[in-house]
Amino acid sequence: MSKFNRLPVYYLALFIVMIIINFIASGDVSDVANKYDTLIQPSGYAFSIWGVIYLGLLFWIIRMLVVKNSRDKIQISLQWIPALNFVLNSIWIIVFTQEWLFASVLVIVTLWLTIIWMYLEVNRHDYHWLDRLPLSLYLGWITLAMVVNVFTWLEQMGVTFTAPFDETLVTTLTLGVVAIIIVLFTVKTRDWVIPLVALWTYIAIIAHGDIADYGNTVFYVVLFFSNFIFAIAAFSNYLVSKEHYFEYRKSLF
């Protein structure tokens, strides 16, 4: 077995460690998030997407163990980046639950960069759609989680937003910029999954109870961008279907 064929085994081992740490500390993560509650914080149900992401990543690793040939090129291209990603994910849980929030921002930004790297590397190859789907879910969620993490850190630091740039306006502008970036990225990559993850998160922000305390401005702005992202996702999906994106000649395994 070559070193590249062994890589998925290492991925799987570190993935299992990450899952164990997540399982142990999941309640503490929620406690910290609730302690430093912000306007941009999504409703609790949104975090259930982690289950889908982890199942997708597990399936992604298993495919690497089972499927050869074209998958080997992706493994060689990715090298140790997935392993680093799983380590960073575990570290983030530790530093966040310890309320080292500035450190958690640094870690999640680095984590996000490794996902970007993996996503773009897979995109460079003649990939099966299942090679990209878990990374799309992961990237979409971490992109927005990173933004929330920054706001959580600012809340811990006691940063106050004053007129005209109060918290409502800053949150609105942030959500608007993030939506534009997601749309542009979607058009470039023709990825319909990332916008749907963003839609899921934006709706969860709307559902967050504290949003009523800040009037209707943020509610309607977030709702607008949610619908906008959904429309882009549908359009992207149409383009992908039109070009027979799912009609690969490769088998599932």
XYZ file of C-alpha atoms in Angstrom:
253
model
C 0.000 0.000 0.000
C 1.488 3.334 -1.087
C 1.600 6.305 1.232
C -1.198 7.950 -0.751
C -3.389 4.847 -0.467
C -2.818 4.979 3.292
C -3.944 8.595 3.551
C -7.688 7.797 3.828
C -6.857 5.504 6.755
C -5.221 8.429 8.548
C -8.148 10.650 7.579
C -10.557 8.157 9.117
C -8.566 7.848 12.356
C -8.409 11.614 12.873
C -12.051 11.959 11.848
C -13.068 9.509 14.582
C -11.035 11.466 17.149
C -12.748 14.658 16.002
C -16.192 13.074 16.363
C -15.389 11.890 19.891
C -14.249 15.370 20.941
C -17.359 16.878 19.351
C -19.582 14.433 21.195
C -17.954 15.156 24.553
C -17.966 18.951 24.199
C -21.131 19.586 22.182
C -23.087 20.864 25.184
C -20.294 23.203 26.220
C -20.198 24.738 22.737
C -23.893 25.590 23.015
C -23.388 27.065 26.477
C -20.647 29.414 25.270
C -22.668 30.448 22.218
C -25.671 31.251 24.406
C -23.529 33.106 26.934
C -22.289 35.544 24.288
C -25.529 35.833 22.359
C -25.508 38.160 19.346
C -28.000 39.343 16.778
C -26.350 37.246 14.076
C -26.573 34.074 16.165
C -28.742 31.457 14.390
C -31.433 29.511 16.185
C -30.271 26.343 17.912
C -31.811 23.967 15.383
C -29.409 25.222 12.702
C -26.514 23.400 14.355
C -28.141 20.055 13.562
C -26.555 20.431 10.130
C -23.338 19.201 11.738
C -24.813 15.702 11.706
C -25.328 15.893 7.945
C -21.833 17.326 7.433
C -20.166 14.611 9.498
C -22.084 11.844 7.745
C -21.087 13.357 4.413
C -17.423 13.547 5.405
C -17.491 9.948 6.660
C -18.963 8.803 3.350
C -16.350 10.919 1.538
C -13.515 9.148 3.373
C -15.044 5.705 2.828
C -15.270 6.412 -0.901
C -11.554 7.163 -0.910
C -10.909 3.829 0.781
C -13.084 1.890 -1.646
C -12.907 3.710 -4.979
C -9.543 3.768 -6.734
C -8.163 5.151 -9.992
C -9.660 8.648 -10.329
C -9.889 8.992 -6.532
C -6.133 8.425 -6.284
C -5.495 11.691 -8.129
C -7.638 13.567 -5.634
C -5.846 11.931 -2.695
C -2.443 12.861 -4.109
C -3.666 16.405 -4.644
C -5.142 16.740 -1.152
C -2.218 15.114 0.658
C -2.438 15.879 4.401
C -4.851 18.808 4.196
C -7.946 16.788 5.280
C -5.986 15.431 8.247
C -4.982 18.973 9.208
C -8.596 20.048 8.838
C -9.849 17.409 11.263
C -7.147 18.368 13.768
C -8.103 22.048 13.485
C -11.767 21.167 13.942
C -10.893 19.379 17.177
C -8.704 22.259 18.366
C -11.487 24.743 17.660
C -13.875 22.851 19.910
C -11.339 22.902 22.729
C -10.447 26.603 22.511
C -14.067 27.684 21.997
C -15.366 25.748 24.987
C -12.546 27.219 27.083
C -13.806 30.644 25.959
C -10.512 31.508 24.302
C -12.543 33.208 21.631
C -9.787 35.166 19.911
C -7.875 31.904 19.516
C -11.066 30.271 18.240
C -11.339 32.954 15.551
C -7.776 32.266 14.406
C -8.417 28.523 14.367
C -11.713 28.706 12.491
C -10.218 31.013 9.856
C -7.402 28.503 9.324
C -9.973 25.700 9.289
C -11.956 27.573 6.644
C -8.823 27.995 4.508
C -8.170 24.245 4.578
C -11.732 23.580 3.411
C -11.298 26.099 0.605
C -8.085 24.326 -0.361
C -9.773 20.901 -0.432
C -12.762 22.219 -2.324
C -10.659 23.883 -5.020
C -8.366 20.856 -5.349
C -11.331 18.542 -5.910
C -12.703 21.045 -8.420
C -9.501 20.801 -10.456
C -10.080 17.118 -11.167
C -12.644 15.117 -13.097
C -14.600 14.501 -9.924
C -17.753 12.565 -9.171
C -20.430 14.790 -7.686
C -20.150 12.845 -4.428
C -16.538 13.988 -4.154
C -17.644 17.602 -3.845
C -21.001 17.398 -2.073
C -19.668 16.879 1.494
C -17.130 19.669 1.011
C -19.860 21.998 -0.243
C -21.892 21.361 2.908
C -18.816 21.834 5.078
C -17.655 25.000 3.323
C -21.095 26.607 3.314
C -21.577 26.091 7.035
C -18.063 27.017 8.191
C -18.163 30.207 6.121
C -21.142 31.437 8.119
C -19.984 29.898 11.409
C -16.748 31.851 11.037
C -18.686 35.109 10.799
C -20.746 34.218 13.868
C -17.545 33.301 15.726
C -16.116 36.768 15.064
C -19.264 38.445 16.421
C -19.178 36.156 19.469
C -15.589 37.203 20.169
C -16.519 40.880 19.812
C -19.358 40.347 22.282
C -16.945 38.804 24.766
C -14.599 41.770 24.326
C -17.455 44.103 25.184
C -17.356 45.871 21.828
C -20.375 48.140 21.437
C -21.730 49.399 18.154
C -22.898 53.008 18.229
C -25.062 54.990 15.826
C -25.079 55.175 12.931
C -23.245 51.832 12.894
C -25.250 50.100 15.574
C -25.439 46.311 15.859
C -28.476 46.120 13.592
C -26.746 47.968 10.763
C -23.444 46.114 11.163
C -25.261 42.777 11.174
C -27.289 43.757 8.120
C -24.202 44.855 6.196
C -22.312 41.725 7.178
C -25.112 39.428 6.060
C -25.374 41.377 2.817
C -21.659 41.085 2.048
C -21.626 37.377 2.897
C -24.640 36.801 0.642
C -22.932 38.580 -2.269
C -19.754 36.531 -1.805
C -21.747 33.303 -1.725
C -23.640 34.270 -4.865
C -20.448 35.147 -6.744
C -18.783 31.926 -5.628
C -21.837 29.938 -6.678
C -21.881 31.471 -10.144
C -18.185 30.672 -10.514
C -18.340 27.073 -9.312
C -21.958 26.249 -10.216
C -22.443 24.801 -6.777
C -26.065 24.602 -5.678
C -25.340 23.131 -2.232
C -23.474 26.056 -0.654
C -26.333 28.543 -1.244
C -28.806 26.082 0.260
C -26.655 25.807 3.380
C -26.574 29.599 3.517
C -30.355 29.660 3.125
C -30.671 27.228 6.026
C -28.503 29.469 8.202
C -30.174 32.741 7.219
C -33.604 31.338 8.023
C -32.221 30.186 11.387
C -31.052 33.755 12.044
C -34.572 34.965 11.272
C -35.971 32.350 13.658
C -33.678 33.468 16.447
C -35.854 34.932 19.186
C -33.691 37.966 19.948
C -34.186 39.374 16.481
C -37.528 40.796 17.613
C -35.692 43.025 20.058
C -34.085 44.945 17.216
C -37.142 45.757 15.164
C -38.028 44.517 11.697
C -35.096 45.896 9.711
C -32.768 42.944 10.076
C -35.653 40.512 9.732
C -36.660 41.797 6.301
C -33.089 42.227 5.079
C -32.163 38.698 6.087
C -35.386 37.390 4.570
C -34.584 39.179 1.311
C -31.121 37.702 1.099
C -32.449 34.278 2.052
C -34.841 34.377 -0.886
C -32.119 35.770 -3.118
C -29.732 32.977 -2.206
C -32.474 30.417 -2.741
C -33.125 31.819 -6.217
C -29.432 31.643 -7.048
C -29.287 28.079 -5.753
C -32.222 27.107 -7.963
C -30.646 28.813 -10.981
C -27.299 27.173 -10.330
C -29.008 23.823 -9.986
C -30.695 24.399 -13.341
C -27.358 25.127 -15.003
C -25.815 22.052 -13.455
C -28.723 19.864 -14.577
C -28.648 21.362 -18.060
C -25.027 20.373 -18.512
C -25.696 16.865 -17.168
C -23.592 17.457 -14.124
C -24.857 14.292 -12.503
C -24.428 12.088 -15.586
C -20.912 10.828 -15.001
C -19.782 7.529 -16.410
C -18.293 6.561 -13.076
C -20.009 4.161 -10.736
C -21.044 5.143 -7.250
C -18.221 3.101 -5.773
